[in-house]
């Protein structure tokens, strides 16, 4: 039964990383510059999970964060020639590049991560109750 707790714990950690990533995406929806101050719109991040082969029982496996991918889609361009970060030349002259982040998708992803987190807390509570009841039968 302890393995069941380990598997649920791995899921809690993975969902926490996912929720932190979504929070960062939402917080940076208006970021038009990178860390150095250069004009570069923020690119959304997405967490990719994978099976954790170290946490396996007969019917279940743990989960871990496989990687955090950066969205490579085109930014959203808005024509704002007076903006200080407007593109000076080329095809997009006079346009400002904004992050291509969909708030609705991010909120749904956050809600899904929260529900998965809550479900795993429930599994942990049931596992603890079963362990407690098993011990009371033995004693």
Tab-separated table of N, CA, C and O in Angstrom:
chain	number	residue	atom	x	y	z
A	1	UNK	N	0.816	-1.211	0.000
A	1	UNK	CA	0.000	0.000	0.000
A	1	UNK	C	0.851	1.262	0.000
A	1	UNK	O	0.399	2.296	-0.453
A	2	UNK	N	2.060	1.162	0.515
A	2	UNK	CA	2.934	2.325	0.506
A	2	UNK	C	3.251	2.735	-0.932
A	2	UNK	O	3.360	3.919	-1.235
A	3	UNK	N	3.360	1.769	-1.842
A	3	UNK	CA	3.609	2.083	-3.242
A	3	UNK	C	2.474	2.931	-3.805
A	3	UNK	O	2.721	3.833	-4.597
A	4	UNK	N	1.252	2.674	-3.369
A	4	UNK	CA	0.118	3.479	-3.822
A	4	UNK	C	0.300	4.934	-3.392
A	4	UNK	O	-0.011	5.858	-4.154
A	5	UNK	N	0.821	5.153	-2.197
A	5	UNK	CA	1.090	6.516	-1.749
A	5	UNK	C	2.190	7.156	-2.585
A	5	UNK	O	2.112	8.339	-2.930
A	6	UNK	N	3.206	6.386	-2.920
A	6	UNK	CA	4.296	6.904	-3.750
A	6	UNK	C	3.802	7.290	-5.143
A	6	UNK	O	4.216	8.316	-5.695
A	7	UNK	N	2.933	6.473	-5.704
A	7	UNK	CA	2.393	6.766	-7.035
A	7	UNK	C	1.554	8.043	-6.995
A	7	UNK	O	1.697	8.918	-7.849
A	8	UNK	N	0.715	8.175	-5.976
A	8	UNK	CA	-0.092	9.391	-5.855
A	8	UNK	C	0.777	10.615	-5.595
A	8	UNK	O	0.502	11.699	-6.108
A	9	UNK	N	1.830	10.444	-4.820
A	9	UNK	CA	2.748	11.552	-4.560
A	9	UNK	C	3.417	12.006	-5.847
A	9	UNK	O	3.564	13.208	-6.094
A	10	UNK	N	3.811	11.057	-6.694
A	10	UNK	CA	4.435	11.433	-7.962
A	10	UNK	C	3.457	12.232	-8.819
A	10	UNK	O	3.850	13.197	-9.490
A	11	UNK	N	2.192	11.870	-8.778
A	11	UNK	CA	1.176	12.606	-9.541
A	11	UNK	C	0.964	14.002	-8.963
A	11	UNK	O	0.795	14.968	-9.718
A	12	UNK	N	1.009	14.135	-7.644
A	12	UNK	CA	0.866	15.451	-7.022
A	12	UNK	C	2.007	16.381	-7.447
A	12	UNK	O	1.785	17.546	-7.783
A	13	UNK	N	3.210	15.858	-7.439
A	13	UNK	CA	4.375	16.657	-7.843
A	13	UNK	C	4.252	17.071	-9.310
A	13	UNK	O	4.483	18.233	-9.665
A	14	UNK	N	3.859	16.138	-10.166
A	14	UNK	CA	3.730	16.425	-11.594
A	14	UNK	C	2.648	17.481	-11.846
A	14	UNK	O	2.845	18.408	-12.644
A	15	UNK	N	1.518	17.361	-11.162
A	15	UNK	CA	0.433	18.334	-11.349
A	15	UNK	C	0.818	19.706	-10.797
A	15	UNK	O	0.398	20.735	-11.330
A	16	UNK	N	1.622	19.733	-9.741
A	16	UNK	CA	2.097	21.015	-9.200
A	16	UNK	C	2.973	21.724	-10.236
A	16	UNK	O	2.828	22.926	-10.465
A	17	UNK	N	3.853	20.978	-10.897
A	17	UNK	CA	4.696	21.563	-11.949
A	17	UNK	C	3.819	22.085	-13.078
A	17	UNK	O	4.039	23.185	-13.605
A	18	UNK	N	2.807	21.310	-13.443
A	18	UNK	CA	1.892	21.717	-14.512
A	18	UNK	C	1.171	23.012	-14.148
A	18	UNK	O	1.066	23.939	-14.962
A	19	UNK	N	0.681	23.096	-12.916
A	19	UNK	CA	-0.048	24.289	-12.474
A	19	UNK	C	0.887	25.495	-12.401
A	19	UNK	O	0.494	26.613	-12.775
A	20	UNK	N	2.115	25.299	-11.966
A	20	UNK	CA	3.086	26.397	-11.943
A	20	UNK	C	3.393	26.891	-13.354
A	20	UNK	O	3.550	28.097	-13.580
A	21	UNK	N	3.455	25.980	-14.307
A	21	UNK	CA	3.716	26.346	-15.697
A	21	UNK	C	2.555	27.154	-16.269
A	21	UNK	O	2.764	28.172	-16.925
A	22	UNK	N	1.344	26.719	-15.991
A	22	UNK	CA	0.163	27.453	-16.456
A	22	UNK	C	0.137	28.845	-15.823
A	22	UNK	O	-0.146	29.848	-16.502
A	23	UNK	N	0.462	28.930	-14.541
A	23	UNK	CA	0.495	30.229	-13.859
A	23	UNK	C	1.497	31.160	-14.519
A	23	UNK	O	1.217	32.350	-14.705
A	24	UNK	N	2.658	30.620	-14.868
A	24	UNK	CA	3.658	31.430	-15.561
A	24	UNK	C	3.177	31.904	-16.912
A	24	UNK	O	3.438	33.051	-17.307
A	25	UNK	N	2.460	31.044	-17.624
A	25	UNK	CA	1.917	31.436	-18.931
A	25	UNK	C	0.919	32.578	-18.788
A	25	UNK	O	0.961	33.551	-19.544
A	26	UNK	N	0.043	32.475	-17.804
A	26	UNK	CA	-0.966	33.518	-17.600
A	26	UNK	C	-0.295	34.817	-17.151
A	26	UNK	O	-0.643	35.901	-17.616
A	27	UNK	N	0.677	34.702	-16.266
A	27	UNK	CA	1.361	35.894	-15.767
A	27	UNK	C	2.127	36.622	-16.866
A	27	UNK	O	2.311	37.838	-16.785
A	28	UNK	N	2.569	35.909	-17.880
A	28	UNK	CA	3.378	36.510	-18.946
A	28	UNK	C	2.606	36.775	-20.232
A	28	UNK	O	3.221	36.987	-21.283
A	29	UNK	N	1.288	36.789	-20.161
A	29	UNK	CA	0.484	37.012	-21.367
A	29	UNK	C	0.762	38.350	-22.035
A	29	UNK	O	0.522	38.508	-23.228
A	30	UNK	N	1.266	39.299	-21.278
A	30	UNK	CA	1.535	40.628	-21.831
A	30	UNK	C	3.022	40.933	-21.939
A	30	UNK	O	3.395	42.072	-22.208
A	31	UNK	N	3.864	39.934	-21.717
A	31	UNK	CA	5.309	40.159	-21.768
A	31	UNK	C	5.785	40.267	-23.210
A	31	UNK	O	5.665	39.323	-23.983
A	32	UNK	N	6.331	41.412	-23.531
A	32	UNK	CA	6.781	41.668	-24.907
A	32	UNK	C	8.291	41.594	-25.063
A	32	UNK	O	8.802	41.660	-26.174
A	33	UNK	N	9.012	41.488	-23.940
A	33	UNK	CA	10.471	41.430	-23.992
A	33	UNK	C	10.981	40.202	-23.253
A	33	UNK	O	10.304	39.666	-22.380
A	34	UNK	N	12.191	39.783	-23.607
A	34	UNK	CA	12.809	38.661	-22.900
A	34	UNK	C	13.561	39.180	-21.670
A	34	UNK	O	13.466	40.368	-21.328
A	35	UNK	N	14.322	38.314	-21.031
A	35	UNK	CA	15.015	38.664	-19.797
A	35	UNK	C	16.049	39.773	-19.994
A	35	UNK	O	16.387	40.502	-19.071
A	36	UNK	N	16.575	39.898	-21.200
A	36	UNK	CA	17.605	40.902	-21.484
A	36	UNK	C	17.017	42.246	-21.898
A	36	UNK	O	17.755	43.208	-22.085
A	37	UNK	N	15.700	42.318	-22.076
A	37	UNK	CA	15.056	43.552	-22.501
A	37	UNK	C	14.865	43.655	-24.003
A	37	UNK	O	14.319	44.625	-24.505
A	38	UNK	N	15.304	42.628	-24.718
A	38	UNK	CA	15.151	42.593	-26.177
A	38	UNK	C	13.694	42.282	-26.529
A	38	UNK	O	13.044	41.480	-25.873
A	39	UNK	N	13.180	42.923	-27.578
A	39	UNK	CA	11.797	42.699	-28.009
A	39	UNK	C	11.630	41.256	-28.497
A	39	UNK	O	12.139	40.876	-29.540
A	40	UNK	N	10.961	40.453	-27.696
A	40	UNK	CA	10.674	39.051	-28.027
A	40	UNK	C	9.494	38.622	-27.174
A	40	UNK	O	9.621	38.533	-25.955
A	41	UNK	N	8.335	38.373	-27.787
A	41	UNK	CA	7.166	38.008	-26.985
A	41	UNK	C	7.379	36.688	-26.255
A	41	UNK	O	8.081	35.795	-26.733
A	42	UNK	N	6.780	36.587	-25.076
A	42	UNK	CA	6.860	35.365	-24.271
A	42	UNK	C	6.273	34.205	-25.064
A	42	UNK	O	5.271	34.346	-25.748
A	43	UNK	N	6.892	33.044	-24.944
A	43	UNK	CA	6.379	31.832	-25.582
A	43	UNK	C	5.858	30.909	-24.496
A	43	UNK	O	6.577	30.606	-23.526
A	44	UNK	N	4.626	30.474	-24.645
A	44	UNK	CA	3.988	29.627	-23.640
A	44	UNK	C	4.759	28.329	-23.434
A	44	UNK	O	5.414	27.822	-24.340
A	45	UNK	N	4.672	27.808	-22.225
A	45	UNK	CA	5.292	26.528	-21.880
A	45	UNK	C	4.187	25.496	-21.693
A	45	UNK	O	3.063	25.835	-21.324
A	46	UNK	N	4.533	24.240	-21.939
A	46	UNK	CA	3.584	23.144	-21.746
A	46	UNK	C	4.332	21.952	-21.157
A	46	UNK	O	5.404	21.587	-21.641
A	47	UNK	N	3.743	21.348	-20.128
A	47	UNK	CA	4.357	20.219	-19.447
A	47	UNK	C	3.953	18.926	-20.152
A	47	UNK	O	2.787	18.731	-20.506
A	48	UNK	N	4.937	18.051	-20.364
A	48	UNK	CA	4.688	16.735	-20.953
A	48	UNK	C	5.031	15.694	-19.895
A	48	UNK	O	6.146	15.676	-19.375
A	49	UNK	N	4.052	14.863	-19.568
A	49	UNK	CA	4.251	13.809	-18.573
A	49	UNK	C	4.745	12.535	-19.234
A	49	UNK	O	4.518	12.309	-20.426
A	50	UNK	N	5.381	11.694	-18.427
A	50	UNK	CA	5.740	10.359	-18.892
A	50	UNK	C	5.658	9.405	-17.711
A	50	UNK	O	5.657	9.819	-16.556
A	51	UNK	N	5.583	8.127	-18.015
A	51	UNK	CA	5.497	7.097	-16.994
A	51	UNK	C	6.812	7.014	-16.231
A	51	UNK	O	7.878	7.046	-16.816
A	52	UNK	N	6.697	6.893	-14.909
A	52	UNK	CA	7.876	6.716	-14.061
A	52	UNK	C	8.018	5.225	-13.781
A	52	UNK	O	7.304	4.660	-12.961
A	53	UNK	N	8.941	4.580	-14.480
A	53	UNK	CA	9.105	3.129	-14.375
A	53	UNK	C	9.625	2.695	-13.004
A	53	UNK	O	9.549	1.525	-12.660
A	54	UNK	N	10.155	3.614	-12.222
A	54	UNK	CA	10.645	3.275	-10.888
A	54	UNK	C	9.500	3.067	-9.903
A	54	UNK	O	9.676	2.427	-8.876
A	55	UNK	N	8.344	3.636	-10.208
A	55	UNK	CA	7.170	3.497	-9.341
A	55	UNK	C	6.108	2.685	-10.072
A	55	UNK	O	5.237	3.224	-10.736
A	56	UNK	N	6.183	1.374	-9.958
A	56	UNK	CA	5.260	0.504	-10.680
A	56	UNK	C	4.763	-0.599	-9.763
A	56	UNK	O	5.521	-1.164	-8.982
A	57	UNK	N	3.473	-0.874	-9.844
A	57	UNK	CA	2.879	-2.029	-9.173
A	57	UNK	C	2.284	-2.907	-10.256
A	57	UNK	O	2.467	-2.665	-11.438
A	58	UNK	N	1.511	-3.886	-9.859
A	58	UNK	CA	0.933	-4.803	-10.846
A	58	UNK	C	-0.052	-4.111	-11.780
A	58	UNK	O	-0.233	-4.536	-12.912
A	59	UNK	N	-0.690	-3.031	-11.337
A	59	UNK	CA	-1.690	-2.417	-12.206
A	59	UNK	C	-1.544	-0.925	-12.394
A	59	UNK	O	-2.359	-0.305	-13.055
A	60	UNK	N	-0.516	-0.324	-11.812
A	60	UNK	CA	-0.387	1.133	-11.908
A	60	UNK	C	1.077	1.538	-11.965
A	60	UNK	O	1.953	0.788	-11.558
A	61	UNK	N	1.298	2.726	-12.477
A	61	UNK	CA	2.646	3.287	-12.537
A	61	UNK	C	2.600	4.730	-12.085
A	61	UNK	O	1.569	5.393	-12.171
A	62	UNK	N	3.745	5.222	-11.654
A	62	UNK	CA	3.858	6.618	-11.281
A	62	UNK	C	3.984	7.488	-12.523
A	62	UNK	O	4.044	7.005	-13.648
A	63	UNK	N	4.025	8.773	-12.281
A	63	UNK	CA	4.157	9.736	-13.374
A	63	UNK	C	5.256	10.725	-13.012
A	63	UNK	O	5.522	10.964	-11.839
A	64	UNK	N	5.919	11.233	-14.040
A	64	UNK	CA	6.911	12.278	-13.816
A	64	UNK	C	6.881	13.247	-14.988
A	64	UNK	O	6.317	12.944	-16.047
A	65	UNK	N	7.473	14.400	-14.786
A	65	UNK	CA	7.543	15.389	-15.849
A	65	UNK	C	8.640	14.959	-16.809
A	65	UNK	O	9.799	14.827	-16.418
A	66	UNK	N	8.268	14.696	-18.043
A	66	UNK	CA	9.230	14.293	-19.054
A	66	UNK	C	10.002	15.482	-19.581
A	66	UNK	O	11.217	15.461	-19.687
A	67	UNK	N	9.275	16.557	-19.899
A	67	UNK	CA	9.907	17.784	-20.371
A	67	UNK	C	8.907	18.926	-20.304
A	67	UNK	O	7.704	18.710	-20.166
A	68	UNK	N	9.430	20.119	-20.385
A	68	UNK	CA	8.591	21.310	-20.499
A	68	UNK	C	8.893	21.913	-21.864
A	68	UNK	O	10.001	22.373	-22.113
A	69	UNK	N	7.899	21.847	-22.747
A	69	UNK	CA	8.077	22.308	-24.123
A	69	UNK	C	7.723	23.789	-24.230
A	69	UNK	O	6.850	24.286	-23.524
A	70	UNK	N	8.405	24.459	-25.132
A	70	UNK	CA	8.111	25.856	-25.433
A	70	UNK	C	7.310	25.917	-26.717
A	70	UNK	O	7.686	25.294	-27.712
A	71	UNK	N	6.204	26.648	-26.687
A	71	UNK	CA	5.348	26.794	-27.861
A	71	UNK	C	6.097	27.551	-28.956
A	71	UNK	O	6.643	28.622	-28.723
A	72	UNK	N	6.126	26.988	-30.143
A	72	UNK	CA	6.847	27.592	-31.264
A	72	UNK	C	5.918	28.290	-32.254
A	72	UNK	O	6.339	28.630	-33.358
A	73	UNK	N	4.666	28.515	-31.869
A	73	UNK	CA	3.723	29.149	-32.800
A	73	UNK	C	4.058	30.628	-32.998
A	73	UNK	O	4.751	31.247	-32.190
A	74	UNK	N	3.563	31.170	-34.092
A	74	UNK	CA	3.785	32.577	-34.422
A	74	UNK	C	3.144	33.467	-33.357
A	74	UNK	O	2.068	33.160	-32.850
A	75	UNK	N	3.777	34.591	-33.038
A	75	UNK	CA	3.137	35.529	-32.108
A	75	UNK	C	1.944	36.204	-32.775
A	75	UNK	O	1.752	36.102	-33.994
A	76	UNK	N	1.156	36.881	-31.982
A	76	UNK	CA	0.038	37.667	-32.505
A	76	UNK	C	0.576	39.052	-32.842
A	76	UNK	O	1.240	39.681	-32.014
A	77	UNK	N	0.298	39.530	-34.024
A	77	UNK	CA	0.788	40.843	-34.447
A	77	UNK	C	-0.353	41.848	-34.420
A	77	UNK	O	-1.439	41.581	-34.920
A	78	UNK	N	-0.080	43.016	-33.824
A	78	UNK	CA	-1.049	44.107	-33.774
A	78	UNK	C	-0.386	45.355	-34.342
A	78	UNK	O	0.740	45.685	-33.965
A	79	UNK	N	-1.101	46.032	-35.205
A	79	UNK	CA	-0.543	47.227	-35.821
A	79	UNK	C	-0.586	48.384	-34.832
A	79	UNK	O	-1.643	48.907	-34.488
A	80	UNK	N	0.586	48.754	-34.341
A	80	UNK	CA	0.740	49.855	-33.384
A	80	UNK	C	2.050	50.581	-33.709
A	80	UNK	O	3.048	50.440	-33.000
A	81	UNK	N	2.073	51.363	-34.782
A	81	UNK	CA	3.337	51.970	-35.244
A	81	UNK	C	3.973	52.922	-34.232
A	81	UNK	O	5.184	53.138	-34.275
A	82	UNK	N	3.229	53.459	-33.292
A	82	UNK	CA	3.781	54.395	-32.307
A	82	UNK	C	4.370	53.687	-31.092
A	82	UNK	O	5.030	54.314	-30.265
A	83	UNK	N	4.138	52.394	-30.986
A	83	UNK	CA	4.630	51.625	-29.826
A	83	UNK	C	6.160	51.556	-29.884
A	83	UNK	O	6.737	51.347	-30.956
A	84	UNK	N	6.839	51.711	-28.735
A	84	UNK	CA	8.305	51.662	-28.750
A	84	UNK	C	8.881	50.312	-29.189
A	84	UNK	O	10.023	50.253	-29.651
A	85	UNK	N	8.116	49.239	-29.091
A	85	UNK	CA	8.597	47.915	-29.495
A	85	UNK	C	8.085	47.498	-30.878
A	85	UNK	O	8.201	46.337	-31.255
A	86	UNK	N	7.522	48.445	-31.613
A	86	UNK	CA	7.038	48.133	-32.959
A	86	UNK	C	8.213	47.726	-33.844
A	86	UNK	O	9.319	48.254	-33.725
A	87	UNK	N	7.948	46.772	-34.723
A	87	UNK	CA	8.972	46.282	-35.641
A	87	UNK	C	9.294	47.407	-36.623
A	87	UNK	O	8.404	48.043	-37.182
A	88	UNK	N	10.589	47.642	-36.830
A	88	UNK	CA	11.047	48.803	-37.610
A	88	UNK	C	11.089	48.571	-39.119
A	88	UNK	O	10.992	49.520	-39.889
A	89	UNK	N	11.260	47.332	-39.544
A	89	UNK	CA	11.345	47.091	-40.987
A	89	UNK	C	10.886	45.673	-41.316
A	89	UNK	O	10.662	44.869	-40.439
A	90	UNK	N	10.740	45.412	-42.596
A	90	UNK	CA	10.327	44.089	-43.040
A	90	UNK	C	8.829	43.942	-43.189
A	90	UNK	O	8.085	44.927	-43.209
A	91	UNK	N	8.406	42.722	-43.306
A	91	UNK	CA	6.997	42.381	-43.547
A	91	UNK	C	6.075	42.939	-42.462
A	91	UNK	O	4.969	43.372	-42.739
A	92	UNK	N	6.518	42.931	-41.211
A	92	UNK	CA	5.683	43.332	-40.081
A	92	UNK	C	5.999	44.739	-39.587
A	92	UNK	O	5.779	45.053	-38.426
A	93	UNK	N	6.481	45.616	-40.445
A	93	UNK	CA	6.829	46.981	-40.055
A	93	UNK	C	5.616	47.687	-39.443
A	93	UNK	O	4.526	47.685	-40.006
A	94	UNK	N	5.830	48.255	-38.254
A	94	UNK	CA	4.760	48.965	-37.562
A	94	UNK	C	3.929	48.074	-36.648
A	94	UNK	O	3.094	48.554	-35.893
A	95	UNK	N	4.160	46.782	-36.690
A	95	UNK	CA	3.414	45.841	-35.856
A	95	UNK	C	4.192	45.527	-34.574
A	95	UNK	O	5.421	45.583	-34.550
A	96	UNK	N	3.454	45.180	-33.537
A	96	UNK	CA	4.051	44.734	-32.282
A	96	UNK	C	3.701	43.265	-32.109
A	96	UNK	O	2.545	42.873	-32.301
A	97	UNK	N	4.701	42.450	-31.774
A	97	UNK	CA	4.492	41.012	-31.575
A	97	UNK	C	4.082	40.756	-30.132
A	97	UNK	O	4.803	41.117	-29.197
A	98	UNK	N	2.907	40.147	-29.948
A	98	UNK	CA	2.381	39.795	-28.627
A	98	UNK	C	2.412	38.273	-28.448
A	98	UNK	O	2.318	37.539	-29.431
A	99	UNK	N	2.497	37.806	-27.201
A	99	UNK	CA	2.483	36.351	-26.964
A	99	UNK	C	1.194	35.722	-27.487
A	99	UNK	O	0.107	36.301	-27.354
A	100	UNK	N	1.319	34.551	-28.077
A	100	UNK	CA	0.168	33.821	-28.603
A	100	UNK	C	-0.321	32.847	-27.521
A	100	UNK	O	-0.095	31.650	-27.599
A	101	UNK	N	-0.968	33.407	-26.513
A	101	UNK	CA	-1.452	32.609	-25.380
A	101	UNK	C	-2.955	32.780	-25.284
A	101	UNK	O	-3.459	33.900	-25.207
A	102	UNK	N	-3.665	31.660	-25.285
A	102	UNK	CA	-5.115	31.660	-25.184
A	102	UNK	C	-5.495	31.488	-23.713
A	102	UNK	O	-5.257	30.431	-23.124
A	103	UNK	N	-6.091	32.519	-23.122
A	103	UNK	CA	-6.436	32.494	-21.702
A	103	UNK	C	-7.418	31.367	-21.381
A	103	UNK	O	-7.294	30.700	-20.347
A	104	UNK	N	-8.367	31.113	-22.264
A	104	UNK	CA	-9.343	30.048	-22.025
A	104	UNK	C	-8.656	28.691	-21.930
A	104	UNK	O	-8.928	27.909	-21.017
A	105	UNK	N	-7.750	28.409	-22.839
A	105	UNK	CA	-7.017	27.141	-22.802
A	105	UNK	C	-6.202	27.014	-21.518
A	105	UNK	O	-6.153	25.947	-20.908
A	106	UNK	N	-5.577	28.103	-21.122
A	106	UNK	CA	-4.766	28.078	-19.904
A	106	UNK	C	-5.636	27.839	-18.662
A	106	UNK	O	-5.260	27.081	-17.760
A	107	UNK	N	-6.804	28.457	-18.616
A	107	UNK	CA	-7.699	28.272	-17.471
A	107	UNK	C	-8.236	26.842	-17.416
A	107	UNK	O	-8.342	26.259	-16.334
A	108	UNK	N	-8.563	26.268	-18.571
A	108	UNK	CA	-9.026	24.880	-18.615
A	108	UNK	C	-7.910	23.944	-18.163
A	108	UNK	O	-8.141	22.999	-17.389
A	109	UNK	N	-6.697	24.208	-18.605
A	109	UNK	CA	-5.553	23.396	-18.204
A	109	UNK	C	-5.325	23.496	-16.690
A	109	UNK	O	-5.047	22.500	-16.024
A	110	UNK	N	-5.467	24.703	-16.145
A	110	UNK	CA	-5.311	24.893	-14.698
A	110	UNK	C	-6.405	24.149	-13.932
A	110	UNK	O	-6.129	23.507	-12.907
A	111	UNK	N	-7.618	24.207	-14.422
A	111	UNK	CA	-8.730	23.510	-13.781
A	111	UNK	C	-8.521	22.002	-13.817
A	111	UNK	O	-8.736	21.299	-12.820
A	112	UNK	N	-8.066	21.497	-14.953
A	112	UNK	CA	-7.800	20.069	-15.090
A	112	UNK	C	-6.682	19.622	-14.137
A	112	UNK	O	-6.783	18.570	-13.490
A	113	UNK	N	-5.640	20.412	-14.023
A	113	UNK	CA	-4.533	20.081	-13.112
A	113	UNK	C	-5.013	20.093	-11.662
A	113	UNK	O	-4.651	19.215	-10.866
A	114	UNK	N	-5.855	21.051	-11.325
A	114	UNK	CA	-6.396	21.135	-9.968
A	114	UNK	C	-7.262	19.931	-9.641
A	114	UNK	O	-7.157	19.351	-8.552
A	115	UNK	N	-8.103	19.529	-10.578
A	115	UNK	CA	-8.971	18.357	-10.359
A	115	UNK	C	-8.145	17.079	-10.213
A	115	UNK	O	-8.445	16.225	-9.379
A	116	UNK	N	-7.112	16.935	-11.033
A	116	UNK	CA	-6.243	15.760	-10.929
A	116	UNK	C	-5.516	15.749	-9.591
A	116	UNK	O	-5.356	14.701	-8.965
A	117	UNK	N	-5.096	16.904	-9.136
A	117	UNK	CA	-4.426	17.031	-7.847
A	117	UNK	C	-5.384	16.591	-6.731
A	117	UNK	O	-5.022	15.799	-5.863
A	118	UNK	N	-6.612	17.105	-6.770
A	118	UNK	CA	-7.623	16.747	-5.766
A	118	UNK	C	-7.926	15.250	-5.789
A	118	UNK	O	-8.099	14.632	-4.739
A	119	UNK	N	-7.996	14.662	-6.969
A	119	UNK	CA	-8.268	13.227	-7.082
A	119	UNK	C	-7.156	12.408	-6.434
A	119	UNK	O	-7.419	11.420	-5.736
A	120	UNK	N	-5.923	12.828	-6.626
A	120	UNK	CA	-4.802	12.104	-6.029
A	120	UNK	C	-4.741	12.278	-4.522
A	120	UNK	O	-4.346	11.357	-3.812
A	121	UNK	N	-5.141	13.425	-4.021
A	121	UNK	CA	-5.246	13.596	-2.567
A	121	UNK	C	-6.303	12.640	-2.025
A	121	UNK	O	-6.114	12.005	-0.983
A	122	UNK	N	-7.416	12.489	-2.747
A	122	UNK	CA	-8.455	11.543	-2.344
A	122	UNK	C	-7.951	10.111	-2.319
A	122	UNK	O	-8.253	9.350	-1.394
A	123	UNK	N	-7.172	9.727	-3.316
A	123	UNK	CA	-6.591	8.380	-3.353
A	123	UNK	C	-5.678	8.170	-2.151
A	123	UNK	O	-5.690	7.110	-1.518
A	124	UNK	N	-4.913	9.186	-1.805
A	124	UNK	CA	-4.017	9.075	-0.650
A	124	UNK	C	-4.805	8.910	0.654
A	124	UNK	O	-4.420	8.123	1.524
A	125	UNK	N	-5.901	9.624	0.772
A	125	UNK	CA	-6.746	9.501	1.970
A	125	UNK	C	-7.334	8.092	2.071
A	125	UNK	O	-7.349	7.491	3.147
A	126	UNK	N	-7.819	7.564	0.965
A	126	UNK	CA	-8.378	6.205	0.964
A	126	UNK	C	-7.303	5.185	1.305
A	126	UNK	O	-7.527	4.247	2.079
A	127	UNK	N	-6.107	5.355	0.759
A	127	UNK	CA	-5.003	4.438	1.042
A	127	UNK	C	-4.653	4.462	2.521
A	127	UNK	O	-4.439	3.406	3.139
A	128	UNK	N	-4.613	5.663	3.095
A	128	UNK	CA	-4.323	5.765	4.535
A	128	UNK	C	-5.418	5.095	5.365
A	128	UNK	O	-5.134	4.390	6.338
A	129	UNK	N	-6.671	5.296	4.984
A	129	UNK	CA	-7.785	4.665	5.704
A	129	UNK	C	-7.713	3.144	5.618
A	129	UNK	O	-7.944	2.444	6.612
A	130	UNK	N	-7.410	2.621	4.420
A	130	UNK	CA	-7.287	1.168	4.264
A	130	UNK	C	-6.141	0.616	5.104
A	130	UNK	O	-6.266	-0.451	5.720
A	131	UNK	N	-5.044	1.333	5.151
A	131	UNK	CA	-3.906	0.905	5.968
A	131	UNK	C	-4.277	0.897	7.441
A	131	UNK	O	-3.951	-0.048	8.178
A	132	UNK	N	-4.944	1.933	7.875
A	132	UNK	CA	-5.377	2.031	9.264
A	132	UNK	C	-6.335	0.887	9.635
A	132	UNK	O	-6.197	0.252	10.676
A	133	UNK	N	-7.287	0.620	8.754
A	133	UNK	CA	-8.244	-0.473	9.010
A	133	UNK	C	-7.558	-1.828	9.012
A	133	UNK	O	-7.880	-2.692	9.824
A	134	UNK	N	-6.591	-2.009	8.117
A	134	UNK	CA	-5.844	-3.279	8.083
A	134	UNK	C	-5.078	-3.485	9.380
A	134	UNK	O	-5.042	-4.599	9.926
A	135	UNK	N	-4.471	-2.429	9.877
A	135	UNK	CA	-3.739	-2.517	11.139
A	135	UNK	C	-4.663	-2.793	12.319
A	135	UNK	O	-4.315	-3.523	13.250
A	136	UNK	N	-5.869	-2.226	12.286
A	136	UNK	CA	-6.799	-2.455	13.411
A	136	UNK	C	-7.316	-3.894	13.419
A	136	UNK	O	-7.627	-4.436	14.474
A	137	UNK	N	-7.390	-4.526	12.247
A	137	UNK	CA	-7.813	-5.939	12.182
A	137	UNK	C	-6.719	-6.838	12.756
A	137	UNK	O	-6.998	-7.781	13.489
A	138	UNK	N	-5.469	-6.509	12.431
A	138	UNK	CA	-4.332	-7.317	12.894
A	138	UNK	C	-4.145	-7.174	14.397
A	138	UNK	O	-3.854	-8.153	15.092
A	139	UNK	N	-4.347	-5.976	14.921
A	139	UNK	CA	-4.064	-5.718	16.346
A	139	UNK	C	-5.165	-6.198	17.239
A	139	UNK	O	-6.161	-6.615	17.117
